XYZ file of C-alpha atoms in Angstrom:
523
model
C 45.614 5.369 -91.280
C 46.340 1.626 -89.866
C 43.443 1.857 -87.806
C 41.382 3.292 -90.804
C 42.120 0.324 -92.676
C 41.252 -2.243 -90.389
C 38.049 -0.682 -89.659
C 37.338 -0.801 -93.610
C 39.051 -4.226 -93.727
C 36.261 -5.692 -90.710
C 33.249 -3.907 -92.125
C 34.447 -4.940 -96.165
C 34.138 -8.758 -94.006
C 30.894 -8.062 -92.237
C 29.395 -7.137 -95.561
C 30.299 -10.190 -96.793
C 29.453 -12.641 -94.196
C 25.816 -10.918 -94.144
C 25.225 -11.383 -97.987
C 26.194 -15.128 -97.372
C 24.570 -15.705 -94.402
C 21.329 -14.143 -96.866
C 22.412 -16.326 -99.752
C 22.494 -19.634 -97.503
C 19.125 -18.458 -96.219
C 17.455 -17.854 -99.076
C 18.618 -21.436 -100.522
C 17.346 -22.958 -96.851
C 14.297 -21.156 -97.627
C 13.724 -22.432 -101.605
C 14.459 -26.160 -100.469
C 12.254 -26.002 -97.212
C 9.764 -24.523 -99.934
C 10.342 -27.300 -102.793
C 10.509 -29.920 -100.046
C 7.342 -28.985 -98.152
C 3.919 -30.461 -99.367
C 2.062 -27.659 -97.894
C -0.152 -24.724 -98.871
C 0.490 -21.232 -98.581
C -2.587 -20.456 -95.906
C -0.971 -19.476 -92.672
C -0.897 -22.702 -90.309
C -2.781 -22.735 -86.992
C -0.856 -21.685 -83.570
C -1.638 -22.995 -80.176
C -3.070 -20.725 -78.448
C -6.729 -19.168 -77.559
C -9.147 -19.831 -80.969
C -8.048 -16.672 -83.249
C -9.589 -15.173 -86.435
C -12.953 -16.776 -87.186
C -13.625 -18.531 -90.420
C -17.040 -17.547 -90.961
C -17.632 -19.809 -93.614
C -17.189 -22.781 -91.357
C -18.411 -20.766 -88.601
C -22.081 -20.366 -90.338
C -21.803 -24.258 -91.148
C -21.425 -25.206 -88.142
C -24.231 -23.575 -86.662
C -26.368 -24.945 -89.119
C -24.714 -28.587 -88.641
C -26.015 -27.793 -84.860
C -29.403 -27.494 -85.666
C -30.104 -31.110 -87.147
C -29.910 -32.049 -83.191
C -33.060 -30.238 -82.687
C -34.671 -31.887 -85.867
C -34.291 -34.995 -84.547
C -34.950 -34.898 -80.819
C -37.729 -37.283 -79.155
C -39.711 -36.566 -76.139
C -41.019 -33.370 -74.516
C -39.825 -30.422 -76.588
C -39.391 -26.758 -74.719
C -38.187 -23.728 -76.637
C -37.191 -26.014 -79.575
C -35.724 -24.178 -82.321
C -37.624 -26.147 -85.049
C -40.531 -24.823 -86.150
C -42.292 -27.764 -87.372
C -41.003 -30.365 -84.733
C -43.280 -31.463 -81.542
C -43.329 -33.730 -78.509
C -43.335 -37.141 -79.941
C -42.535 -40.772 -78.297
C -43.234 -39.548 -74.922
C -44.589 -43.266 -73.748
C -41.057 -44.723 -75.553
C -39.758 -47.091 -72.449
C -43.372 -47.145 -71.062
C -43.418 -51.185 -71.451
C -40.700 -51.469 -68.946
C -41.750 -48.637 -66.689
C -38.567 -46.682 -68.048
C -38.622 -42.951 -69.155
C -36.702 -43.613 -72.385
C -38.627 -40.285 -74.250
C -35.614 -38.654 -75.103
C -32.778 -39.628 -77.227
C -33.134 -38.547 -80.668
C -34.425 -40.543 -83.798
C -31.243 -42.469 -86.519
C -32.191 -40.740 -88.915
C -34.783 -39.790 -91.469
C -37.260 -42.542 -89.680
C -38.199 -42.551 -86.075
C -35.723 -45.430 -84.613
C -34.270 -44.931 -81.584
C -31.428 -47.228 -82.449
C -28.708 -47.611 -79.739
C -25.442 -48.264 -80.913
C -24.879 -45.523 -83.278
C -26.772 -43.379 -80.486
C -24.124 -44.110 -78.644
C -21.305 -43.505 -81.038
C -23.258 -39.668 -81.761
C -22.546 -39.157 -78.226
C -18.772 -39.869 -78.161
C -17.892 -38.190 -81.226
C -20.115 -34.690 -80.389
C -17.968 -35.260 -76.557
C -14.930 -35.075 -78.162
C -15.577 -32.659 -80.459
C -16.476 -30.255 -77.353
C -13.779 -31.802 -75.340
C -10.827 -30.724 -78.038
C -13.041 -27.895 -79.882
C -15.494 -26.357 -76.900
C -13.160 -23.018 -76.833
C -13.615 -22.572 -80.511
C -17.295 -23.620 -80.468
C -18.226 -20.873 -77.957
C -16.631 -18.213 -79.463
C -19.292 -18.523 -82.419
C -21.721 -19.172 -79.788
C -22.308 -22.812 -80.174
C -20.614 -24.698 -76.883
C -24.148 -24.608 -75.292
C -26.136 -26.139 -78.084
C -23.544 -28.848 -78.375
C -23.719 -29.777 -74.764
C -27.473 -29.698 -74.420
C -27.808 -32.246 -77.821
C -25.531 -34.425 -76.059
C -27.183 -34.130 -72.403
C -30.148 -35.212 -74.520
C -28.958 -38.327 -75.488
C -27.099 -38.643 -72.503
C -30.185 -38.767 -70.111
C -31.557 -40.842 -72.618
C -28.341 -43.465 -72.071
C -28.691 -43.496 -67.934
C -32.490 -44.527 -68.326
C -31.759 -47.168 -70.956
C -29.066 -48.249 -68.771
C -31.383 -49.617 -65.385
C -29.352 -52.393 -63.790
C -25.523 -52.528 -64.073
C -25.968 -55.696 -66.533
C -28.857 -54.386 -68.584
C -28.630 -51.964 -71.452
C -31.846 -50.999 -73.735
C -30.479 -50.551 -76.729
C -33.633 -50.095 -79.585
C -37.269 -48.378 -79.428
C -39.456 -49.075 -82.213
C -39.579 -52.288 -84.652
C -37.870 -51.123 -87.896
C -40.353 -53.258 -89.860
C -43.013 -51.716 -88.594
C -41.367 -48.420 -88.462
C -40.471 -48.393 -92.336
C -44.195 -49.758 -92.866
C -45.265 -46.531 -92.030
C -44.366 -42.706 -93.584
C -45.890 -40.331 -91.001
C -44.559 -37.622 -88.830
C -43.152 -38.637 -85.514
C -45.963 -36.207 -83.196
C -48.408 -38.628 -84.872
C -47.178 -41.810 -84.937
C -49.244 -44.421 -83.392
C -47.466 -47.619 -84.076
C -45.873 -49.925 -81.236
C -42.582 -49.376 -79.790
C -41.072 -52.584 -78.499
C -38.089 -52.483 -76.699
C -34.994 -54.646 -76.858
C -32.553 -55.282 -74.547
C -29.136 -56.855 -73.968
C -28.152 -58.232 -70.543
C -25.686 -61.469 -69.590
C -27.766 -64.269 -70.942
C -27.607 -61.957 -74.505
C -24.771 -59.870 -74.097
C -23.783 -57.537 -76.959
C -20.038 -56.103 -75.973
C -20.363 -53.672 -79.027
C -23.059 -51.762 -78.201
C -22.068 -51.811 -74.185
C -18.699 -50.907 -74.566
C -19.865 -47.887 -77.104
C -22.321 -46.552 -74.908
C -20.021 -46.925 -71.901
C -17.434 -44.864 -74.370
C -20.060 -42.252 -74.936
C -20.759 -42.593 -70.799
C -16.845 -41.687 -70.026
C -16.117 -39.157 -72.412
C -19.604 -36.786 -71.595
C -18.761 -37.069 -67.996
C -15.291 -35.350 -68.431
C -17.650 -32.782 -70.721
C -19.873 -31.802 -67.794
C -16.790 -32.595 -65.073
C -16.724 -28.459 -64.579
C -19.757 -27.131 -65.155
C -21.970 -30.286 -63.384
C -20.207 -32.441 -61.334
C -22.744 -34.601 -60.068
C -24.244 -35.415 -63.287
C -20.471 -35.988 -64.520
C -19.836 -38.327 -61.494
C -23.603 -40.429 -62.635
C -21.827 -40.964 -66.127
C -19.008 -42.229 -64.760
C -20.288 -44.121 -62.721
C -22.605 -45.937 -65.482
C -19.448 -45.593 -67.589
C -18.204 -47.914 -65.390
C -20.528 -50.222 -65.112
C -21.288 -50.898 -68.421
C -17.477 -51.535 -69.385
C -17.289 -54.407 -67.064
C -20.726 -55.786 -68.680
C -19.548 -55.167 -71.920
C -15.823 -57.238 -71.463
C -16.537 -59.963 -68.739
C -20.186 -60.805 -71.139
C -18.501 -60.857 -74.646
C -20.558 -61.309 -77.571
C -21.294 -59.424 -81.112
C -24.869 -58.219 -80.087
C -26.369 -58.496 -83.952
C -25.469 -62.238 -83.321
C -27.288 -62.289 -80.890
C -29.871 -60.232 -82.152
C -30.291 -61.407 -85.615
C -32.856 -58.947 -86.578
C -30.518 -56.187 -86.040
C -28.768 -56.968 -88.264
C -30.464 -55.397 -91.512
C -29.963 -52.142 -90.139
C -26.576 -51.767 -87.664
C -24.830 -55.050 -88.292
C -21.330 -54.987 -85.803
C -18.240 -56.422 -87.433
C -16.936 -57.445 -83.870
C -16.497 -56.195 -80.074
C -12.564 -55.365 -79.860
C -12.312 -51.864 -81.212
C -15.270 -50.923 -78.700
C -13.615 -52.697 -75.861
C -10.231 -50.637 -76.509
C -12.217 -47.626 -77.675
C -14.064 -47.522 -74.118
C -10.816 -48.388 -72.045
C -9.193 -45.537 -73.626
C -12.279 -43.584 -72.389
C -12.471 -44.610 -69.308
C -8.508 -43.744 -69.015
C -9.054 -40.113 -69.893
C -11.884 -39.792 -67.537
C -10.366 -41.577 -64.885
C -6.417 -41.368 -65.219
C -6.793 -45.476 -63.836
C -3.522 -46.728 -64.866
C -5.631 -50.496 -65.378
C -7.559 -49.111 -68.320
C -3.998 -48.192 -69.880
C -3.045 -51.619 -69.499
C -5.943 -53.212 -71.011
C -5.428 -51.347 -74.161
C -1.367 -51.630 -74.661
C -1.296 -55.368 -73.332
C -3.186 -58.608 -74.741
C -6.437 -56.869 -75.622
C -4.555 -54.290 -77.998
C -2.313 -57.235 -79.521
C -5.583 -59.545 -79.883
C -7.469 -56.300 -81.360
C -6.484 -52.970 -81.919
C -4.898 -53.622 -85.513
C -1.699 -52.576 -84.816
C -0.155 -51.474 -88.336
C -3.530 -51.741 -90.492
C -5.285 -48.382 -90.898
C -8.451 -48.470 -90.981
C -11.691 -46.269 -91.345
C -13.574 -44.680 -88.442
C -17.352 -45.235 -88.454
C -19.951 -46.122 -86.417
C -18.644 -49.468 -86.683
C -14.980 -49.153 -86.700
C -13.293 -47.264 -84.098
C -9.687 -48.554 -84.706
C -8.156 -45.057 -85.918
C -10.206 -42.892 -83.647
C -8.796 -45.219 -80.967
C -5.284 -44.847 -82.601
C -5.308 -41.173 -82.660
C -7.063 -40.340 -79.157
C -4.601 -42.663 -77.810
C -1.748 -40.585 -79.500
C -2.533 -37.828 -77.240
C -0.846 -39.325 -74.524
C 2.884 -39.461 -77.085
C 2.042 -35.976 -77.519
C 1.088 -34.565 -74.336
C 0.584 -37.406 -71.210
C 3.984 -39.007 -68.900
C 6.499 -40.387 -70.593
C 5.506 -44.233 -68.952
C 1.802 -43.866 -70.825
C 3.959 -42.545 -73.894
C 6.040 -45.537 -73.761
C 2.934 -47.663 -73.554
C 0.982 -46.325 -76.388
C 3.660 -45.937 -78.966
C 2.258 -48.548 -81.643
C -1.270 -47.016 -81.294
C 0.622 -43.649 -82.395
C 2.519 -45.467 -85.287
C -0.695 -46.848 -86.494
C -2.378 -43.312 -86.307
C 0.398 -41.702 -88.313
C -0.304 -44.764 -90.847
C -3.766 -43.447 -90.738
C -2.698 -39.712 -91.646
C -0.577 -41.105 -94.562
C -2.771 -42.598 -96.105
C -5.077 -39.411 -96.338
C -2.661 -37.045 -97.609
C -3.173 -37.161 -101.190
C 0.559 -36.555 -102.439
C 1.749 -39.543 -99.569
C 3.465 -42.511 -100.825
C 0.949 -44.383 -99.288
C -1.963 -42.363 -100.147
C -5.111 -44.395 -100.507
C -6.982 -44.789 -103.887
C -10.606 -44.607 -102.492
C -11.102 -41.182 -103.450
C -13.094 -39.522 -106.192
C -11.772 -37.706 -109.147
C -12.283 -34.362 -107.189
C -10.683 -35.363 -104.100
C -13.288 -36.661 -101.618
C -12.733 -39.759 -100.069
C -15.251 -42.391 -101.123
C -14.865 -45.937 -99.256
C -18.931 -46.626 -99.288
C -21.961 -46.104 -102.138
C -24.684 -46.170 -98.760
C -23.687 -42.708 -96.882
C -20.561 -41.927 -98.793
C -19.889 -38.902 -96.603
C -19.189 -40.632 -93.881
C -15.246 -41.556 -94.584
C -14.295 -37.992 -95.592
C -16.434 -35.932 -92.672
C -14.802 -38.828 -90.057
C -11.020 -39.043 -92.124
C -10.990 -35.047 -92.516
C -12.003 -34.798 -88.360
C -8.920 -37.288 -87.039
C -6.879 -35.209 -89.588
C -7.454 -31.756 -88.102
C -7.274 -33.794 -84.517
C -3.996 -35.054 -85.338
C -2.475 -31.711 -86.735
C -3.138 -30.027 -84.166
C -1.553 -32.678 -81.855
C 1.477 -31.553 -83.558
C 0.866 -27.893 -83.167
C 0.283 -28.041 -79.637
C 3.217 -29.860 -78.865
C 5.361 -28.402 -81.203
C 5.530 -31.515 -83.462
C 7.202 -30.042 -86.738
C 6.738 -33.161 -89.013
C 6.119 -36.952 -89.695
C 7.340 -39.496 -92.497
C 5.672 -41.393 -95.129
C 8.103 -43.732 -96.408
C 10.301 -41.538 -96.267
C 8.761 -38.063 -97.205
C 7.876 -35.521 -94.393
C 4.498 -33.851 -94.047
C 3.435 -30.942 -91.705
C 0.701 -30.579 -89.303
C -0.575 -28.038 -92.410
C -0.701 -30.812 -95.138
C -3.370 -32.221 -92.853
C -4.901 -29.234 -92.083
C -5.134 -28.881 -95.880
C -6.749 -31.925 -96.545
C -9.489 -31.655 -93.576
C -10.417 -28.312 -95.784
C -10.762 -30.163 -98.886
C -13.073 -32.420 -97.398
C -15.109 -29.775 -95.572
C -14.918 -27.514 -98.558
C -16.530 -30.615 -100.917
C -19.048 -30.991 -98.297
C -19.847 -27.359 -98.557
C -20.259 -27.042 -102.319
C -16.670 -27.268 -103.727
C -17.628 -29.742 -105.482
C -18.601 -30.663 -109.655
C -22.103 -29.727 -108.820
C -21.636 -26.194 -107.019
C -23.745 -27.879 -104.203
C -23.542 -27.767 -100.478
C -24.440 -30.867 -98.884
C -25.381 -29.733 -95.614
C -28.701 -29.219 -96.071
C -30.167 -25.290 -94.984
C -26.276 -24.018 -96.019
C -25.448 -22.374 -98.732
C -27.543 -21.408 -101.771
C -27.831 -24.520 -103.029
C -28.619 -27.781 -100.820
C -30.705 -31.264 -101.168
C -34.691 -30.073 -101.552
C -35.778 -33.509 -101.295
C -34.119 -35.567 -97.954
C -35.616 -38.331 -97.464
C -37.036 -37.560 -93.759
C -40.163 -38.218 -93.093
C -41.062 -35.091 -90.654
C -39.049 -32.783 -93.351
C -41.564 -34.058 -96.044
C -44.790 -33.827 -94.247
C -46.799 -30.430 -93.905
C -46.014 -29.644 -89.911
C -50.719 -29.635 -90.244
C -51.069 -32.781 -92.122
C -53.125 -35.194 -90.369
C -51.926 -38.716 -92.198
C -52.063 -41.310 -90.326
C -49.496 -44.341 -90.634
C -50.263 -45.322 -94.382
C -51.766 -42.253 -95.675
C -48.724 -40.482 -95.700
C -46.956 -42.026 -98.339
C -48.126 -39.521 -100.719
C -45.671 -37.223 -99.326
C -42.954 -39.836 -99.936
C -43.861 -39.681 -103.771
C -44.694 -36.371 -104.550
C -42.742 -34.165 -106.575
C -43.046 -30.998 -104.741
C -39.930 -30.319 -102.714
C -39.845 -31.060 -99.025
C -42.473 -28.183 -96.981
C -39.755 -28.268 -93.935
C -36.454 -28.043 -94.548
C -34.418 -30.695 -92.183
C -31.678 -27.623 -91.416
C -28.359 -29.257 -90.846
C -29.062 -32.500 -92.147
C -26.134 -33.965 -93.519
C -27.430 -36.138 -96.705
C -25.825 -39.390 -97.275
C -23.672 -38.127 -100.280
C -22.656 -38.572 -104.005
C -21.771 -41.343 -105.730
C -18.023 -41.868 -106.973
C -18.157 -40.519 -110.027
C -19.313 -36.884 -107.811
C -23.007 -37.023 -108.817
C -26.352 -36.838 -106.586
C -29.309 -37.689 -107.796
C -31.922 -35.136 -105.260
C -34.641 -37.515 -104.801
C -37.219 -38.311 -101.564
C -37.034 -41.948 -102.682
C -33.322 -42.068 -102.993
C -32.396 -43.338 -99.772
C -29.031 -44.062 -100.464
C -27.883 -40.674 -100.753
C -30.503 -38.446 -99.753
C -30.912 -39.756 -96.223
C -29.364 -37.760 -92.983
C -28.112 -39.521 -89.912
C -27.480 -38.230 -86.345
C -24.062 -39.675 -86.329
C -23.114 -38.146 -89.416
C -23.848 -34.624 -88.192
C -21.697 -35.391 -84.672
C -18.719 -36.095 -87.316
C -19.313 -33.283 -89.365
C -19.863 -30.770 -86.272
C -16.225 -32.294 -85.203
C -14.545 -31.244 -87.920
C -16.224 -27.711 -88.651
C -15.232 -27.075 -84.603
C -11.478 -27.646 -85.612
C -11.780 -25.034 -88.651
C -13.429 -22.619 -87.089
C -10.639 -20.398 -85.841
C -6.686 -20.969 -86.288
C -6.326 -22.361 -82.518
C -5.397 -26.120 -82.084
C -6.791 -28.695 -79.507
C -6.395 -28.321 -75.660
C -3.470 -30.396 -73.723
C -5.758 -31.864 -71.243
C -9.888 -32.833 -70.868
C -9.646 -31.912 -67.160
């Protein structure tokens, strides 16, 4: 009987200690749900890239394809119909092959700087994103657009202090509506070198040098080794000959006016540092050169022209992931970057105001898609930072956010793009049921077996027949902040496409694509 009773007395106890040990877990559970700022879609798991997302897969195929729109030179097996060889004498006037490369936007420029920046953003979107872009199928594409412009950065880059940085005049250029396989105008070249030195524009395109050659480190190590090398070369021209190059070349300025040299010089270093793992390129950006300009404490926007947060969060890979010295080093950058993130979470304390009433982020009426494609990318970089390294949370002021609170915002700002938005309308152009008919791009206008010459095409600028070739994967410039577009071939302002636009947005459709998060290391 005693023994009876005991055995009813512990098991009476065990019952009770489970029920509480429920009770307090189901309370844990209600205030980790109150508390948390998240959705209810699973999060994303380190690991190998998992389900696919079709809907973001499809985009980003399509996103791919605006590459091969816009590619100069000798075309083979080119996937766009109505595109041809075009500026294969570009470079001729300084016996230099500079054919390749691929045109701004919807004009035939070959303009260098944001060139450049195309080429950094699509390597780091295949650096962090290649496992998830090749199990859609679209890791090769990626690295041939960037091998295009790529080759087209070693020829422009001759002599260890002389970059090539534009083919064509934009006056004349803009004088002119034709398609590019018939153009016939002159392409002058300009340069930069140490008597007019433009830091920007060297420093980017040694940025763009750096991170491609970790890219191609595997698969083509010679070619990797060449960007390096002119990676290399073009730092040290870029910070021991400082100077804003559209000072120097005033008629730059019109088109891709620089704000200053610093956030290239640190964006480069921190390059360099990846590619190289030379402990001097950490010091240049944690000691005088990041107090004199990385911004410490400010976020900022990334663009073309402002690489202060993408600096801030690549740089946070080494808190998350690199030795505990570079850590140590780097810890404001990763301060700053969190600043960045708390700002873009819209239920943050801190959340900025420069949104629309739907939710995009609008900083800019000229190519307003910019700030959300390039805002929503460093998100989903950041979160999974966290993922990868087990990172549970950061504070805003106080309140905590989750690697999925970013996550969810980079899908709001896709999802806009896509056609979540007032108007039902995707803005990638070729996605979707319903997309821009009338980009302004010239070769997307013009019958592919028109014969107009330089002034004779501007009929096709004015008609009111929608575009005969559709510009797939063009990313337009984007509505206005009240969330309208207005589809017109004259409107400029949001109906043109940019190459650097489409690197952005093939960034962030990479990190959707499947549940996985980024890789620990380039190499």
């Amino acid at each position: 009987m005693g023994e009876k009773s005991r055995s009813r007395g512990c098991c009476g106890w065990f019952l009770v200690l489970v029920i509480l040990g429920l009770i307090a877990g189901a309370i844990v559970f209600a205030v980790k749900k109150k508390s948390s700022h998240s959705d209810d879609d699973p999060a994303p798991v380190p690991g190998p890239p998992g389900a696919i997302q079709k809907k973001y897969s499809d985009a980003l195929k399509m996103a791919l394809r605006f590459f091969d729109v816009q590619k100069s030179g000798k075309l083979v097996d080119n996937k766009i119909s109505w595109r041809g060889d075009s500026g294969l004498k570009d470079g001729s006037e300084a016996n230099l092959d500079l054919s390749k490369g691929m045109y701004d936007a919807g004009d035939h420029m070959k303009f260098g700087f944001p060139m450049a920046f195309t080429a950094t953003v699509l390597s780091w979107s295949i650096l962090e994103y290649g496992d998830q872009m090749d199990a859609v199928g679209q890791l090769d594409p990626a690295k041939d657009s960037l091998k295009w412009i790529t080759d087209y950065l070693i020829n422009a880059h001759p002599s260890e202090n002389v970059l090539y940085i534009q083919v064509g005049d934009p006056e004349v250029d803009h004088a002119c509506w034709d398609r590019p396989e018939t153009m016939a105008e002159k392409r002058p070249l300009i340069q930069i070198n140490a008597s007019v030195p433009g830091t920007d524009v060297a420093a980017e395109t040694a940025a763009a040098m750096a991170s491609a050659s970790l890219v191609y480190k595997k698969s083509d190590p010679s070619y990797s080794s060449k960007l390096l090398k002119h990676a290399e070369e073009l730092f040290s021209f870029a910070d021991e000959n400082r100077g804003i190059y559209s000072i120097n070349i005033p008629e730059v300025q019109t088109y891709y006016n620089s704000s200053g040299y610093g956030d290239e010089l640190l964006w480069a270093a921190s390059w360099l540092y990846h590619a190289t793992q030379d402990e001097t390129y950490l010091d240049y950006v944690a000691g005088s050169n990041g107090k004199l300009y990385a911004k410490w404490g400010s976020p900022t926007w990334f663009s073309w022209d402002d690489k202060h947060a993408a600096t801030q969060v690549l740089l946070s890979r080494l808190n998350f992931f690199g030795s505990e010295s570079a850590s140590k080093s780097v810890q404001v950058y990763k301060k700053t970057a969190e600043a960045v993130m708390c700002g873009l979470i819209p239920e943050s304390p801190t959340a900025t105001s420069s949104r629309t009433d739907n939710g995009l982020i609008w900083v800019s009426e000229w190519n307003s898609l910019q700030h959300p494609v390039s805002s929503a990318f460093l998100a989903s970089l950041y979160s999974d930072y966290m993922l990868t390294s087990r990172t549970a949370k950061f504070s805003c002021n106080g309140d905590s956010y989750t690697p999925a609170d970013l996550r969810k915002f980079a899908k709001s700002q896709a999802d806009y793009v896509l056609g979540n938005n007032p108007l039902k309308m995707s803005y990638l152009v070729g996605y979707g049921d319903k997309f821009p008919q009338y980009v302004h791009h010239r070769g997307a206008s013009i019958p592919a077996d028109a014969k107009t010459k330089c002034k004779d095409g501007f009929k096709w600028l004015d008609s009111t027949e929608p575009n005969p070739n559709i510009a797939y994967g063009a990313l337009v410039g984007g509505p206005f902040l009240n969330d309208t577009y207005i589809d017109s071939r004259n409107n400029s302002m949001q109906g043109e496409p940019s190459t650097y636009n489409s690197a952005l947005v093939v960034g962030l459709l990479s990190s959707l694509v499947t549940t996985s998060s980024a890789v620990q290391s380039f190499t």
